[in-house]
mmCIF file of C-alpha atoms and ligand atoms in Angstrom:
data_model
loop_
_atom_site.group_PDB
_atom_site.id
_atom_site.type_symbol
_atom_site.label_atom_id
_atom_site.label_comp_id
_atom_site.label_asym_id
_atom_site.label_seq_id
_atom_site.Cartn_x
_atom_site.Cartn_y
_atom_site.Cartn_z
ATOM 1 C CA MET N 1 -86.995 -145.874 -193.604
ATOM 2 C CA ALA N 2 -89.452 -144.395 -196.054
ATOM 3 C CA GLU N 3 -92.176 -142.006 -194.987
ATOM 4 C CA LEU N 4 -95.560 -143.726 -195.149
ATOM 5 C CA ILE N 5 -98.054 -142.091 -197.530
ATOM 6 C CA ASP N 6 -101.391 -142.279 -195.753
ATOM 7 C CA GLY N 7 -104.126 -142.768 -198.367
ATOM 8 C CA ARG N 8 -106.847 -142.817 -195.770
ATOM 9 C CA ALA N 9 -105.854 -139.420 -194.411
ATOM 10 C CA VAL N 10 -105.654 -137.867 -197.868
ATOM 11 C CA ALA N 11 -109.044 -139.436 -198.777
ATOM 12 C CA GLU N 12 -110.557 -137.824 -195.658
ATOM 13 C CA LYS N 13 -109.266 -134.447 -196.857
ATOM 14 C CA VAL N 14 -110.951 -135.055 -200.239
ATOM 15 C CA TYR N 15 -114.214 -136.019 -198.512
ATOM 16 C CA ALA N 16 -114.164 -132.856 -196.408
ATOM 17 C CA GLU N 17 -114.000 -130.825 -199.658
ATOM 18 C CA LEU N 18 -116.686 -132.946 -201.335
ATOM 19 C CA ARG N 19 -119.070 -132.552 -198.365
ATOM 20 C CA GLN N 20 -119.024 -128.790 -198.968
ATOM 21 C CA GLU N 21 -119.671 -129.245 -202.670
ATOM 22 C CA ILE N 22 -122.531 -131.674 -201.940
ATOM 23 C CA ALA N 23 -124.079 -129.231 -199.479
ATOM 24 C CA ASP N 24 -123.869 -126.510 -202.124
ATOM 25 C CA LEU N 25 -125.514 -128.748 -204.758
ATOM 26 C CA LYS N 26 -128.262 -129.788 -202.325
ATOM 27 C CA GLY N 27 -128.830 -126.110 -201.552
ATOM 28 C CA ARG N 28 -129.619 -125.706 -205.249
ATOM 29 C CA GLY N 29 -132.038 -128.629 -205.106
ATOM 30 C CA VAL N 30 -129.776 -131.298 -206.662
ATOM 31 C CA THR N 31 -128.560 -134.489 -204.958
ATOM 32 C CA PRO N 32 -125.703 -136.180 -206.794
ATOM 33 C CA GLY N 33 -126.524 -139.811 -207.670
ATOM 34 C CA LEU N 34 -124.298 -142.779 -208.438
ATOM 35 C CA ALA N 35 -125.396 -146.170 -209.839
ATOM 36 C CA VAL N 36 -123.065 -149.114 -209.359
ATOM 37 C CA VAL N 37 -123.823 -152.230 -211.381
ATOM 38 C CA LEU N 38 -122.434 -155.649 -210.372
ATOM 39 C CA VAL N 39 -122.969 -158.679 -212.597
ATOM 40 C CA GLY N 40 -122.285 -162.011 -210.894
ATOM 41 C CA ASP N 41 -120.957 -162.730 -207.455
ATOM 42 C CA ASP N 42 -117.174 -162.405 -207.509
ATOM 43 C CA PRO N 43 -116.337 -161.815 -203.825
ATOM 44 C CA ALA N 44 -113.730 -159.063 -204.445
ATOM 45 C CA SER N 45 -116.080 -157.186 -206.804
ATOM 46 C CA ARG N 46 -118.904 -157.561 -204.314
ATOM 47 C CA ALA N 47 -116.698 -156.054 -201.565
ATOM 48 C CA TYR N 48 -115.757 -153.100 -203.822
ATOM 49 C CA VAL N 49 -119.398 -152.445 -204.757
ATOM 50 C CA ARG N 50 -120.443 -152.570 -201.105
ATOM 51 C CA SER N 51 -117.808 -150.031 -200.101
ATOM 52 C CA LYS N 52 -118.793 -147.694 -202.956
ATOM 53 C CA ASP N 53 -122.445 -147.848 -201.945
ATOM 54 C CA LYS N 54 -121.557 -147.264 -198.287
ATOM 55 C CA MET N 55 -119.471 -144.231 -199.129
ATOM 56 C CA CYS N 56 -122.315 -142.730 -201.191
ATOM 57 C CA ARG N 57 -124.606 -143.080 -198.200
ATOM 58 C CA ASP N 58 -122.046 -141.595 -195.796
ATOM 59 C CA LEU N 59 -121.802 -138.552 -198.030
ATOM 60 C CA GLY N 60 -125.569 -138.273 -198.462
ATOM 61 C CA LEU N 61 -125.566 -139.086 -202.172
ATOM 62 C CA HIS N 62 -128.363 -140.906 -203.971
ATOM 63 C CA SER N 63 -127.070 -144.454 -204.434
ATOM 64 C CA VAL N 64 -128.416 -147.112 -206.750
ATOM 65 C CA LYS N 65 -126.888 -150.567 -206.283
ATOM 66 C CA LEU N 66 -127.872 -153.018 -209.034
ATOM 67 C CA GLU N 67 -126.838 -156.596 -208.377
ATOM 68 C CA LEU N 68 -127.547 -158.788 -211.363
ATOM 69 C CA PRO N 69 -127.176 -162.584 -211.637
ATOM 70 C CA ALA N 70 -124.063 -164.127 -213.206
ATOM 71 C CA THR N 71 -126.300 -165.393 -216.061
ATOM 72 C CA THR N 72 -127.307 -161.838 -217.121
ATOM 73 C CA THR N 73 -127.235 -161.505 -220.914
ATOM 74 C CA GLN N 74 -125.582 -158.697 -222.894
ATOM 75 C CA GLU N 75 -129.032 -157.535 -223.983
ATOM 76 C CA ASP N 76 -130.300 -157.367 -220.365
ATOM 77 C CA LEU N 77 -127.248 -155.432 -219.222
ATOM 78 C CA LEU N 78 -127.560 -152.985 -222.170
ATOM 79 C CA ALA N 79 -131.201 -152.407 -221.207
ATOM 80 C CA HIS N 80 -130.171 -151.568 -217.593
ATOM 81 C CA VAL N 81 -127.479 -149.206 -218.856
ATOM 82 C CA ALA N 82 -129.988 -147.482 -221.169
ATOM 83 C CA GLU N 83 -132.395 -147.029 -218.268
ATOM 84 C CA LEU N 84 -129.669 -145.546 -216.047
ATOM 85 C CA ASN N 85 -128.620 -143.255 -218.883
ATOM 86 C CA ARG N 86 -132.190 -141.900 -218.942
ATOM 87 C CA ASP N 87 -132.556 -141.659 -215.144
ATOM 88 C CA ALA N 88 -132.206 -137.983 -214.238
ATOM 89 C CA ALA N 89 -131.463 -138.819 -210.574
ATOM 90 C CA VAL N 90 -128.349 -140.762 -211.627
ATOM 91 C CA HIS N 91 -125.331 -138.642 -212.624
ATOM 92 C CA GLY N 92 -122.688 -141.330 -212.516
ATOM 93 C CA ILE N 93 -122.762 -144.944 -213.674
ATOM 94 C CA LEU N 94 -120.135 -147.625 -212.935
ATOM 95 C CA VAL N 95 -120.302 -151.186 -214.201
ATOM 96 C CA GLN N 96 -117.947 -153.213 -212.036
ATOM 97 C CA SER N 97 -115.136 -154.900 -213.965
ATOM 98 C CA PRO N 98 -114.511 -157.694 -214.793
ATOM 99 C CA PRO N 99 -117.975 -158.897 -215.860
ATOM 100 C CA PRO N 100 -118.789 -162.588 -216.581
ATOM 101 C CA LYS N 101 -117.511 -164.123 -219.847
ATOM 102 C CA GLN N 102 -120.720 -163.746 -221.881
ATOM 103 C CA ILE N 103 -120.563 -159.957 -221.502
ATOM 104 C CA ASP N 104 -118.772 -157.827 -224.112
ATOM 105 C CA GLU N 105 -117.328 -155.182 -221.735
ATOM 106 C CA GLY N 106 -116.251 -152.826 -224.527
ATOM 107 C CA ALA N 107 -119.777 -152.691 -225.927
ATOM 108 C CA ILE N 108 -121.179 -151.972 -222.434
ATOM 109 C CA VAL N 109 -118.712 -149.149 -221.907
ATOM 110 C CA ARG N 110 -119.565 -147.629 -225.299
ATOM 111 C CA ALA N 111 -123.275 -147.808 -224.408
ATOM 112 C CA LEU N 112 -122.746 -145.594 -221.320
ATOM 113 C CA ASP N 113 -123.644 -141.944 -221.635
ATOM 114 C CA PRO N 114 -120.108 -140.438 -221.625
ATOM 115 C CA ALA N 115 -121.413 -137.596 -219.452
ATOM 116 C CA LYS N 116 -122.214 -140.179 -216.768
ATOM 117 C CA ASP N 117 -119.110 -142.351 -217.293
ATOM 118 C CA VAL N 118 -117.439 -141.642 -213.922
ATOM 119 C CA ASP N 119 -114.942 -144.495 -214.516
ATOM 120 C CA GLY N 120 -113.563 -142.602 -217.501
ATOM 121 C CA PHE N 121 -113.544 -145.778 -219.640
ATOM 122 C CA HIS N 122 -115.730 -144.554 -222.581
ATOM 123 C CA PRO N 123 -113.682 -143.815 -225.739
ATOM 124 C CA GLY N 124 -114.991 -140.232 -225.632
ATOM 125 C CA ASN N 125 -113.449 -139.726 -222.197
ATOM 126 C CA VAL N 126 -110.227 -141.482 -223.159
ATOM 127 C CA ALA N 127 -109.965 -139.031 -226.098
ATOM 128 C CA LYS N 128 -110.669 -136.056 -223.827
ATOM 129 C CA LEU N 129 -107.814 -137.114 -221.541
ATOM 130 C CA ALA N 130 -105.485 -137.407 -224.542
ATOM 131 C CA PHE N 131 -106.560 -133.941 -225.725
ATOM 132 C CA GLY N 132 -106.348 -132.394 -222.241
ATOM 133 C CA ASP N 133 -110.064 -131.499 -222.253
ATOM 134 C CA VAL N 134 -110.902 -131.109 -218.540
ATOM 135 C CA SER N 135 -114.629 -131.695 -219.056
ATOM 136 C CA GLY N 136 -113.899 -135.425 -219.458
ATOM 137 C CA PHE N 137 -113.610 -138.080 -216.788
ATOM 138 C CA VAL N 138 -110.263 -139.521 -215.833
ATOM 139 C CA PRO N 139 -110.214 -143.091 -214.371
ATOM 140 C CA CYS N 140 -110.362 -143.022 -210.571
ATOM 141 C CA THR N 141 -107.214 -144.922 -209.700
ATOM 142 C CA PRO N 142 -104.850 -142.744 -211.798
ATOM 143 C CA LEU N 143 -106.569 -139.666 -210.397
ATOM 144 C CA GLY N 144 -106.047 -141.016 -206.906
ATOM 145 C CA CYS N 145 -102.307 -141.641 -207.549
ATOM 146 C CA GLN N 146 -101.879 -138.106 -208.867
ATOM 147 C CA ARG N 147 -103.723 -136.596 -205.892
ATOM 148 C CA LEU N 148 -101.628 -138.562 -203.413
ATOM 149 C CA LEU N 149 -98.421 -137.268 -205.011
ATOM 150 C CA ILE N 150 -99.702 -133.689 -204.990
ATOM 151 C CA GLU N 151 -100.879 -133.850 -201.371
ATOM 152 C CA CYS N 152 -97.531 -135.310 -200.250
ATOM 153 C CA GLY N 153 -95.757 -132.359 -201.819
ATOM 154 C CA VAL N 154 -93.951 -134.523 -204.368
ATOM 155 C CA GLU N 155 -92.565 -132.489 -207.294
ATOM 156 C CA ILE N 156 -94.152 -134.127 -210.359
ATOM 157 C CA ALA N 157 -93.139 -131.554 -212.977
ATOM 158 C CA GLY N 158 -89.865 -132.577 -214.652
ATOM 159 C CA SER N 159 -89.679 -135.828 -212.672
ATOM 160 C CA HIS N 160 -89.139 -139.195 -214.302
ATOM 161 C CA VAL N 161 -92.191 -141.314 -213.530
ATOM 162 C CA VAL N 162 -91.954 -144.994 -214.429
ATOM 163 C CA VAL N 163 -95.351 -146.684 -214.589
ATOM 164 C CA LEU N 164 -95.299 -150.504 -214.416
ATOM 165 C CA GLY N 165 -98.332 -151.823 -216.289
ATOM 166 C CA ARG N 166 -100.210 -150.740 -219.418
ATOM 167 C CA SER N 167 -103.839 -151.412 -218.508
ATOM 168 C CA MET N 168 -106.679 -149.200 -219.685
ATOM 169 C CA ILE N 169 -107.757 -148.786 -216.017
ATOM 170 C CA VAL N 170 -104.428 -147.612 -214.572
ATOM 171 C CA GLY N 171 -101.191 -147.676 -216.660
ATOM 172 C CA LYS N 172 -102.233 -145.942 -219.844
ATOM 173 C CA PRO N 173 -104.500 -143.260 -218.370
ATOM 174 C CA LEU N 174 -101.939 -142.520 -215.597
ATOM 175 C CA ALA N 175 -99.201 -142.039 -218.182
ATOM 176 C CA MET N 176 -101.421 -139.615 -220.137
ATOM 177 C CA LEU N 177 -102.448 -137.798 -216.984
ATOM 178 C CA LEU N 178 -98.919 -137.208 -215.666
ATOM 179 C CA MET N 179 -97.442 -136.197 -219.013
ATOM 180 C CA GLN N 180 -100.119 -133.519 -219.581
ATOM 181 C CA LYS N 181 -99.161 -129.888 -219.805
ATOM 182 C CA ALA N 182 -101.005 -129.017 -216.624
ATOM 183 C CA ASN N 183 -100.598 -128.456 -212.878
ATOM 184 C CA GLY N 184 -99.781 -131.662 -211.048
ATOM 185 C CA ALA N 185 -98.310 -133.116 -214.238
ATOM 186 C CA ASN N 186 -95.520 -132.211 -216.739
ATOM 187 C CA ALA N 187 -93.670 -135.409 -215.873
ATOM 188 C CA THR N 188 -91.343 -137.391 -218.081
ATOM 189 C CA VAL N 189 -93.232 -140.696 -218.257
ATOM 190 C CA THR N 190 -91.947 -144.152 -219.134
ATOM 191 C CA VAL N 191 -94.340 -147.146 -219.281
ATOM 192 C CA VAL N 192 -92.876 -150.594 -218.756
ATOM 193 C CA HIS N 193 -94.713 -153.904 -218.846
ATOM 194 C CA SER N 194 -94.272 -157.683 -218.794
ATOM 195 C CA ARG N 195 -92.351 -157.688 -222.104
ATOM 196 C CA SER N 196 -89.989 -154.805 -221.294
ATOM 197 C CA ARG N 197 -86.256 -155.479 -221.471
ATOM 198 C CA HIS N 198 -83.844 -154.063 -218.889
ATOM 199 C CA LEU N 199 -86.724 -153.370 -216.541
ATOM 200 C CA PRO N 200 -84.670 -152.897 -213.323
ATOM 201 C CA GLU N 201 -82.357 -150.409 -215.057
ATOM 202 C CA ILE N 202 -85.339 -148.386 -216.249
ATOM 203 C CA THR N 203 -87.157 -148.384 -212.892
ATOM 204 C CA ARG N 204 -83.920 -147.438 -211.087
ATOM 205 C CA SER N 205 -83.845 -144.218 -213.139
ATOM 206 C CA ALA N 206 -87.288 -143.255 -211.774
ATOM 207 C CA ASP N 207 -87.901 -140.442 -209.343
ATOM 208 C CA ILE N 208 -91.419 -141.843 -208.917
ATOM 209 C CA ILE N 209 -92.405 -145.499 -209.452
ATOM 210 C CA VAL N 210 -96.037 -146.486 -209.854
ATOM 211 C CA ALA N 211 -96.550 -150.256 -209.669
ATOM 212 C CA ALA N 212 -99.756 -151.414 -211.393
ATOM 213 C CA ILE N 213 -98.683 -154.758 -212.845
ATOM 214 C CA GLY N 214 -100.928 -157.094 -210.827
ATOM 215 C CA GLN N 215 -98.240 -159.400 -209.398
ATOM 216 C CA ALA N 216 -97.630 -159.699 -205.704
ATOM 217 C CA HIS N 217 -94.193 -158.359 -204.637
ATOM 218 C CA PHE N 218 -93.036 -157.752 -208.232
ATOM 219 C CA VAL N 219 -91.091 -154.614 -207.340
ATOM 220 C CA GLN N 220 -88.029 -155.508 -205.300
ATOM 221 C CA ALA N 221 -85.262 -153.360 -203.752
ATOM 222 C CA GLU N 222 -83.119 -153.801 -206.941
ATOM 223 C CA HIS N 223 -85.814 -151.933 -208.927
ATOM 224 C CA VAL N 224 -85.690 -148.819 -206.755
ATOM 225 C CA ARG N 225 -83.079 -146.123 -206.371
ATOM 226 C CA SER N 226 -82.496 -144.612 -202.930
ATOM 227 C CA GLY N 227 -84.828 -141.718 -202.331
ATOM 228 C CA ALA N 228 -87.479 -142.642 -204.898
ATOM 229 C CA ILE N 229 -91.193 -142.262 -204.259
ATOM 230 C CA VAL N 230 -93.134 -145.515 -204.634
ATOM 231 C CA ILE N 231 -96.872 -145.753 -205.257
ATOM 232 C CA ASP N 232 -98.282 -149.275 -205.053
ATOM 233 C CA VAL N 233 -101.554 -149.786 -206.933
ATOM 234 C CA GLY N 234 -101.557 -153.589 -206.586
ATOM 235 C CA ILE N 235 -104.193 -155.486 -204.602
ATOM 236 C CA ASN N 236 -103.248 -159.159 -204.594
ATOM 237 C CA ARG N 237 -104.612 -161.936 -202.440
ATOM 238 C CA VAL N 238 -101.938 -164.246 -201.040
ATOM 239 C CA ASP N 239 -102.657 -167.350 -198.962
ATOM 240 C CA ASP N 240 -102.109 -166.800 -195.249
ATOM 241 C CA PRO N 241 -103.290 -169.580 -192.936
ATOM 242 C CA THR N 242 -102.767 -167.289 -189.923
ATOM 243 C CA ALA N 243 -105.287 -164.768 -191.245
ATOM 244 C CA ALA N 244 -108.967 -165.107 -190.312
ATOM 245 C CA ARG N 245 -110.068 -165.321 -193.965
ATOM 246 C CA GLY N 246 -107.133 -167.543 -195.001
ATOM 247 C CA TYR N 247 -105.596 -164.818 -197.159
ATOM 248 C CA ARG N 248 -104.207 -161.327 -196.880
ATOM 249 C CA LEU N 249 -103.901 -158.446 -199.283
ATOM 250 C CA VAL N 250 -100.477 -157.394 -200.554
ATOM 251 C CA GLY N 251 -99.383 -154.901 -203.175
ATOM 252 C CA ASP N 252 -97.186 -155.194 -206.287
ATOM 253 C CA VAL N 253 -94.252 -153.950 -204.184
ATOM 254 C CA ALA N 254 -92.134 -155.979 -201.702
ATOM 255 C CA PHE N 255 -92.982 -153.403 -199.067
ATOM 256 C CA ASP N 256 -90.472 -154.209 -196.269
ATOM 257 C CA LYS N 257 -87.438 -154.307 -198.568
ATOM 258 C CA VAL N 258 -88.407 -151.350 -200.756
ATOM 259 C CA ALA N 259 -89.404 -149.167 -197.749
ATOM 260 C CA ARG N 260 -85.725 -149.300 -196.630
ATOM 261 C CA LYS N 261 -84.664 -147.548 -199.837
ATOM 262 C CA ALA N 262 -87.551 -145.309 -200.826
ATOM 263 C CA ALA N 263 -88.118 -141.773 -199.531
ATOM 264 C CA ALA N 264 -91.882 -142.366 -199.315
ATOM 265 C CA ILE N 265 -94.172 -145.331 -200.082
ATOM 266 C CA THR N 266 -97.858 -146.188 -200.008
ATOM 267 C CA PRO N 267 -98.953 -149.162 -197.880
ATOM 268 C CA VAL N 268 -101.428 -151.858 -199.065
ATOM 269 C CA PRO N 269 -104.063 -151.629 -197.791
ATOM 270 C CA GLY N 270 -104.481 -147.966 -196.838
ATOM 271 C CA GLY N 271 -102.647 -146.300 -199.751
ATOM 272 C CA VAL N 272 -104.104 -146.000 -203.233
ATOM 273 C CA GLY N 273 -107.262 -148.049 -202.424
ATOM 274 C CA PRO N 274 -109.045 -145.373 -200.320
ATOM 275 C CA MET N 275 -108.112 -142.737 -202.931
ATOM 276 C CA THR N 276 -109.768 -144.666 -205.745
ATOM 277 C CA ILE N 277 -113.153 -144.521 -203.995
ATOM 278 C CA ALA N 278 -112.626 -140.868 -203.048
ATOM 279 C CA MET N 279 -111.971 -140.003 -206.705
ATOM 280 C CA LEU N 280 -115.076 -141.953 -207.777
ATOM 281 C CA MET N 281 -117.100 -139.732 -205.455
ATOM 282 C CA ALA N 282 -115.320 -136.647 -206.829
ATOM 283 C CA ASN N 283 -116.105 -137.698 -210.413
ATOM 284 C CA THR N 284 -119.764 -138.278 -209.483
ATOM 285 C CA ILE N 285 -120.037 -134.778 -208.090
ATOM 286 C CA LYS N 286 -118.302 -133.386 -211.176
ATOM 287 C CA ALA N 287 -120.793 -135.295 -213.396
ATOM 288 C CA CYS N 288 -123.696 -133.949 -211.320
ATOM 289 C CA ARG N 289 -122.395 -130.356 -211.618
ATOM 290 C CA GLN N 290 -121.886 -130.663 -215.377
ATOM 291 C CA LEU N 291 -125.245 -132.323 -216.023
ATOM 292 C CA SER N 292 -127.382 -130.236 -213.690
ATOM 293 C CA LEU N 293 -125.945 -126.786 -213.545
ATOM 294 C CA SER N 294 -123.917 -126.361 -216.688
ATOM 295 C CA LEU N 295 -121.035 -125.249 -214.485
HETATM 296 N N1 GUN R 301 -112.536 -153.118 -211.236
HETATM 297 C C1 GUN R 301 -111.326 -152.819 -210.672
HETATM 298 N N2 GUN R 301 -111.137 -151.452 -210.660
HETATM 299 C C2 GUN R 301 -112.228 -150.920 -211.249
HETATM 300 C C3 GUN R 301 -112.629 -149.593 -211.529
HETATM 301 O O1 GUN R 301 -111.923 -148.609 -211.248
HETATM 302 N N3 GUN R 301 -113.846 -149.448 -212.114
HETATM 303 C C4 GUN R 301 -114.626 -150.502 -212.437
HETATM 304 N N4 GUN R 301 -115.805 -150.264 -213.068
HETATM 305 N N5 GUN R 301 -114.283 -151.754 -212.218
HETATM 306 C C5 GUN R 301 -113.089 -151.952 -211.593
#
């Protein structure tokens, strides 16, 4: 059986480090601040926003939670973003994705001050990642995956990493991050997606598989070679009449079957999820440091 990669435990280690940095910043008279903007009332988005706000408070950060109605116009949202860009107490801004249909998400992301774009979605930050400029912001989920691998002692350099999924939030930035010429990277990266041919053959050649394809139980035992490391980014709701809420959360990996073959695997929940929030907090503190102290 595979070793379980405990995302909650690694996230706690990250928080212990961040608490020291926050104390240092507060000692210099600066409190890091994060604004999280939610448009509409999607239940999953609402839950994410609540947990981000709670984590800010636990760490003693300044937290602004902006909950806007589903009918919010593009113009209104741009005005809120402009105000947060100007607010000196706010160092990080996150607009929860996906927004309602009337919102042009790309235009909202481009309106963010890139220095406060702790999601790493602004084209300026995407370019910095491609160039290997460490002053930029890398999206939180890819950063969390990389940190999990590093903390588990997985050798990334020279390894073949197969990323399933090509989203701007996970697949593409993760591929760029792990192929960088840098510590915790130097991987050989292959990106596969819904249109890839010979997908099981490709994933079977992976030392490390990262599943971010958004389909419950997509990765089966036939996709995984014995001894591979499996990181499951998926968060999918599946109906479960025996669960109190009528559903349960499962990943993109058929956990029970794959765990019999893999050397190590992340659970869902309790794997990548806690790391994403931890990396959001880390990016907020980095933004605060860069904006306030020119460090
Ligand atoms: N929705 C799902 N994941 C994310 C994320 O990392 N950032 C934002 N802003 N929205 C999301």
